Coordinates of C-alpha atoms in Angstrom, one line a residue:
X1 CA 9.4 -9.0 -32.1
X2 CA 6.2 -7.6 -30.5
X3 CA 4.1 -9.3 -27.8
X4 CA 1.2 -10.3 -30.0
X5 CA 3.6 -12.1 -32.4
X6 CA 5.5 -13.8 -29.7
X7 CA 2.4 -14.9 -27.8
X8 CA 0.9 -16.4 -31.0
X9 CA 4.1 -18.4 -31.7
X10 CA 4.2 -21.7 -29.8
X11 CA 8.0 -21.9 -30.3
X12 CA 8.7 -18.6 -28.6
X13 CA 11.3 -18.8 -25.8
X14 CA 9.8 -18.1 -22.4
X15 CA 12.4 -15.5 -21.5
X16 CA 11.7 -13.6 -24.8
X17 CA 8.0 -13.7 -24.1
X18 CA 8.4 -12.6 -20.5
X19 CA 10.6 -9.7 -21.7
X20 CA 7.9 -8.7 -24.2
X21 CA 5.2 -8.7 -21.5
X22 CA 7.4 -6.5 -19.3
X23 CA 8.1 -4.1 -22.2
X24 CA 4.4 -3.9 -23.0
X25 CA 3.2 -3.1 -19.5
X26 CA 2.7 0.5 -20.4
X27 CA 0.8 -0.1 -23.6
X28 CA -3.0 0.1 -23.5
X29 CA -3.4 -2.5 -26.3
X30 CA -1.4 -5.1 -24.4
X31 CA -4.1 -5.8 -21.8
X32 CA -5.8 -8.6 -23.9
X33 CA -2.6 -10.4 -25.0
X34 CA -1.2 -10.2 -21.4
X35 CA -4.4 -11.6 -20.0
X36 CA -4.2 -14.4 -22.4
X37 CA -0.9 -15.6 -20.9
X38 CA -2.2 -16.1 -17.4
X39 CA -2.1 -19.9 -17.8
X40 CA 1.2 -20.1 -19.8
X41 CA 3.3 -23.1 -19.0
X42 CA 6.5 -21.1 -18.1
X43 CA 6.7 -19.6 -14.6
X44 CA 8.8 -16.7 -16.0
X45 CA 5.9 -15.7 -18.3
X46 CA 3.3 -15.9 -15.5
X47 CA 5.5 -13.8 -13.3
X48 CA 5.7 -11.2 -16.0
X49 CA 2.0 -11.3 -16.3
X50 CA 1.5 -10.7 -12.6
X51 CA 3.9 -7.8 -12.8
X52 CA 2.2 -6.2 -15.8
X53 CA -1.5 -6.6 -15.0
X54 CA -1.8 -3.9 -12.2
X55 CA -0.1 -1.4 -14.5
X56 CA -2.4 -2.2 -17.4
X57 CA -5.5 -2.2 -15.2
X58 CA -4.6 1.2 -13.8
X59 CA -4.9 2.9 -17.2
X60 CA -8.1 4.9 -17.4
X61 CA -9.0 3.4 -20.8
X62 CA -8.7 -0.1 -19.3
X63 CA -10.7 0.6 -16.2
X64 CA -13.8 -1.3 -17.3
X65 CA -11.6 -4.4 -17.6
X66 CA -9.9 -4.1 -14.2
X67 CA -12.1 -6.9 -12.7
X68 CA -10.6 -9.2 -15.3
X69 CA -7.1 -8.3 -14.0
X70 CA -8.3 -8.9 -10.4
X71 CA -9.6 -12.3 -11.3
X72 CA -6.4 -13.2 -13.0
X73 CA -4.3 -12.0 -10.1
X74 CA -6.5 -13.9 -7.6
X75 CA -5.8 -17.1 -9.6
X76 CA -2.1 -16.3 -9.7
X77 CA -1.9 -16.0 -5.9
X78 CA -2.4 -19.8 -5.8
X79 CA 0.2 -20.5 -8.6
X80 CA 2.6 -23.4 -8.0
X81 CA 5.6 -21.0 -8.4
X82 CA 6.5 -18.9 -5.4
X83 CA 7.8 -15.9 -7.5
X84 CA 4.4 -15.8 -9.3
X85 CA 2.5 -15.9 -6.0
X86 CA 4.8 -13.1 -4.7
X87 CA 4.1 -10.7 -7.6
X88 CA 0.4 -11.6 -7.7
X89 CA 0.1 -10.8 -3.9
X90 CA 2.0 -7.6 -4.4
X91 CA -0.2 -6.5 -7.3
X92 CA -3.4 -7.5 -5.7
X93 CA -2.5 -6.5 -2.1
X94 CA -0.7 -3.2 -2.6
X95 CA -0.8 -2.0 -6.1
X96 CA -4.5 -2.5 -6.4
X97 CA -5.4 -1.9 -2.7
X98 CA -8.2 0.5 -3.6
X99 CA -10.1 -2.6 -4.8
X100 CA -11.6 -4.7 -2.1
X101 CA -14.0 -7.6 -1.6
X102 CA -14.4 -11.0 0.0
X103 CA -12.8 -12.9 -2.8
X104 CA -9.7 -10.7 -2.8
X105 CA -9.4 -11.0 1.0
X106 CA -9.8 -14.7 0.9
X107 CA -7.1 -15.0 -1.7
X108 CA -4.7 -13.0 0.4
X109 CA -5.6 -14.7 3.7
X110 CA -4.9 -18.1 2.1
X111 CA -1.3 -16.9 1.6
X112 CA -0.7 -15.9 5.2
X113 CA 1.0 -19.3 5.8
X114 CA 2.7 -19.4 2.4
X115 CA 6.1 -21.2 2.4
X116 CA 7.5 -18.4 0.2
X117 CA 8.4 -15.6 2.6
X118 CA 8.0 -12.7 0.2
X119 CA 4.6 -13.9 -1.0
X120 CA 3.5 -14.4 2.6
X121 CA 4.6 -10.8 3.6
X122 CA 2.9 -9.3 0.5
X123 CA -0.3 -11.0 1.4
X124 CA 0.0 -9.8 4.9
X125 CA 0.4 -6.1 4.0
X126 CA -2.4 -6.4 1.5
X127 CA -4.7 -7.8 4.0
X128 CA -3.6 -5.2 6.6
X129 CA -4.3 -2.4 4.2
X130 CA -7.8 -3.6 4.0
X131 CA -7.9 -3.8 7.8
X132 CA -9.0 -7.4 7.7
X133 CA -8.9 -8.8 11.3
X134 CA -7.1 -12.0 10.1
X135 CA -4.0 -9.9 9.6
X136 CA -3.7 -9.0 13.3
X137 CA -2.5 -12.4 14.7
X138 CA -0.1 -12.8 11.8
X139 CA 1.4 -9.4 12.5
X140 CA 1.6 -10.0 16.2
X141 CA 3.4 -13.3 15.5
X142 CA 5.9 -11.6 13.1
X143 CA 6.7 -8.8 15.5
X144 CA 7.4 -11.3 18.3
X145 CA 10.4 -12.5 16.3
X146 CA 13.8 -10.8 16.3
X147 CA 14.2 -11.0 12.5
X148 CA 11.2 -8.8 11.6
X149 CA 10.8 -7.6 8.0
X150 CA 9.8 -4.0 7.1
X151 CA 6.6 -5.2 5.4
X152 CA 5.5 -6.8 8.7
X153 CA 6.1 -3.6 10.6
X154 CA 4.2 -1.7 7.9
X155 CA 1.3 -4.1 8.3
X156 CA 1.2 -3.1 12.0
X157 CA 0.9 0.5 10.9
X158 CA -1.8 -0.2 8.4
X159 CA -3.9 -1.9 11.0
X160 CA -3.2 0.7 13.7
X161 CA -4.1 -1.7 16.5
X162 CA -2.8 -0.2 19.7
X163 CA -2.1 -3.7 21.2
X164 CA 0.8 -3.9 18.7
X165 CA 2.6 -0.7 20.0
X166 CA 4.8 -2.4 22.6
X167 CA 5.9 -4.9 19.9
X168 CA 6.6 -2.1 17.4
X169 CA 8.8 -0.3 20.0
X170 CA 11.1 -3.4 20.1
X171 CA 12.0 -2.8 16.5
X172 CA 12.7 1.0 16.3
X173 CA 16.4 0.6 15.9
X174 CA 18.5 -0.8 13.1
X175 CA 16.8 0.8 10.1
X176 CA 18.2 3.3 7.6
X177 CA 16.8 6.1 5.6
X178 CA 13.2 5.8 4.4
X179 CA 12.8 2.5 6.4
X180 CA 13.6 4.3 9.6
X181 CA 11.0 7.0 8.8
X182 CA 8.4 4.3 8.0
X183 CA 9.0 2.5 11.3
X184 CA 8.7 5.8 13.2
X185 CA 5.4 6.3 11.4
X186 CA 4.2 2.9 12.5
X187 CA 5.1 3.8 16.1
X188 CA 2.8 6.8 15.9
X189 CA 0.0 4.8 14.1
X190 CA -0.1 2.2 16.9
X191 CA 0.4 4.6 19.8
X192 CA -2.6 4.4 22.3
X193 CA -2.1 8.1 22.9
X194 CA -2.8 9.0 19.3
X195 CA -0.7 10.3 16.4
X196 CA 1.2 12.9 18.6
X197 CA 0.5 16.4 19.8
X198 CA 3.8 17.4 18.3
X199 CA 2.6 16.4 14.8
X200 CA -0.7 18.1 15.2
X201 CA 0.9 21.4 16.5
X202 CA 3.5 21.2 13.7
X203 CA 0.9 20.8 11.0
X204 CA -1.2 23.7 12.6
X205 CA 1.9 25.9 12.3
X206 CA 2.3 24.7 8.7
X207 CA -1.2 25.7 7.7
X208 CA -1.0 29.0 9.6
X209 CA 2.0 29.8 7.3
X210 CA -0.1 28.9 4.3
X211 CA 1.0 25.2 3.9
X212 CA 2.8 24.3 0.7
X213 CA 2.2 27.8 -0.7
X214 CA 4.3 29.5 1.9
X215 CA 7.9 30.2 0.9
X216 CA 9.4 29.9 4.3
X217 CA 7.2 27.2 5.8
X218 CA 9.0 24.1 7.1
X219 CA 7.5 21.0 5.4
X220 CA 9.1 18.6 8.0
X221 CA 5.9 17.8 9.8
X222 CA 4.0 17.4 6.5
X223 CA 6.5 14.8 5.4
X224 CA 5.9 12.9 8.7
X225 CA 2.2 13.1 8.0
X226 CA 2.7 11.7 4.5
X227 CA 4.6 8.8 6.0
X228 CA 1.6 8.0 8.1
X229 CA -1.0 8.4 5.4
X230 CA 1.0 6.2 3.0
X231 CA 0.3 3.3 5.3
X232 CA -3.1 4.3 6.8
X233 CA -4.9 6.9 4.7
X234 CA -8.1 6.4 6.7
X235 CA -6.3 8.1 9.6
X236 CA -6.5 11.4 7.6
X237 CA -9.9 12.1 9.1
X238 CA -8.5 11.9 12.6
X239 CA -5.5 14.0 11.7
X240 CA -7.4 16.7 9.8
X241 CA -10.0 17.0 12.6
X242 CA -7.3 17.4 15.3
X243 CA -5.4 20.0 13.3
X244 CA -8.7 21.9 12.6
X245 CA -9.4 21.9 16.3
X246 CA -5.9 23.3 17.0
X247 CA -6.4 26.1 14.4
X248 CA -9.5 27.4 16.2
X249 CA -11.1 30.3 14.3
X250 CA -8.1 31.0 12.0
X251 CA -10.1 31.0 8.8
X252 CA -7.1 31.5 6.5
X253 CA -5.4 28.5 8.1
X254 CA -8.6 26.4 8.0
X255 CA -9.0 27.3 4.4
X256 CA -5.4 26.1 3.7
X257 CA -6.2 22.8 5.5
X258 CA -9.5 22.4 3.6
X259 CA -7.8 22.9 0.3
X260 CA -4.7 20.8 1.1
X261 CA -3.8 17.2 0.3
X262 CA -4.6 16.2 3.8
X263 CA -8.0 17.7 3.5
X264 CA -8.6 15.9 0.2
X265 CA -7.6 12.5 1.6
X266 CA -9.7 13.0 4.7
X267 CA -12.7 13.8 2.6
X268 CA -12.4 10.6 0.7
X269 CA -12.7 8.9 4.1
X270 CA -15.8 10.8 5.2
X271 CA -14.4 14.0 6.7
X272 CA -16.8 16.9 6.0
X273 CA -14.2 19.7 6.0
X274 CA -14.4 22.9 7.9
X275 CA -15.2 25.7 5.5
X276 CA -16.7 24.2 2.3

């Protein structure tokens, strides 16, 4: 049975309705029916709504209605159910982090002391991604504990506050795979000495070789840069400027930098570029 039919039937089982919401998260026409379930009595349904709304709002055809999704998620961050608050904070804080404003920040800040740990951490990273100063003391408190969570370390990287660097260094060990790379990126992002001369030189070599277009170029340094930019895209201006300075008058390499993903991200944050 489709979402519209289930949503219009007061006898629908919550689990069936929640499943229909999840299944419809990729359907443009589902935006209205999903939005109409924000105040449903069943927590499972409201949780599914919180999961679905960021995906529906991200569809280009639904863009004009994105503010409605934001308002709904803001209300769900204060839901009585912790799982609902968690998904709402994740959707609002991370999945829709390109949207900012005082009301969004207030909603996330209100959850910094949430009794539900996952909701609290999602609110923290969402606030840190917006570089709201209220995230700093919460991150510092989290990093002073021995049982730190990855999201709390990520929040330190998103803020990039150098006062957090000694605390981040306490938590470098014990991570595996992608988490270890993320923590290493946070160490760079909070380092008072900057993002690292090794990274800047490595990227300079990368662009001298033609960047991603070069068959034999080593993308290792670019992967490290991506780890940094995933947490703190605003640092792209600093990184691009430093690499451009290292490239000097090498117009081919500067052109590769200008036309690269790093250059594009940096320009969205105010970088003027070097050749164009």
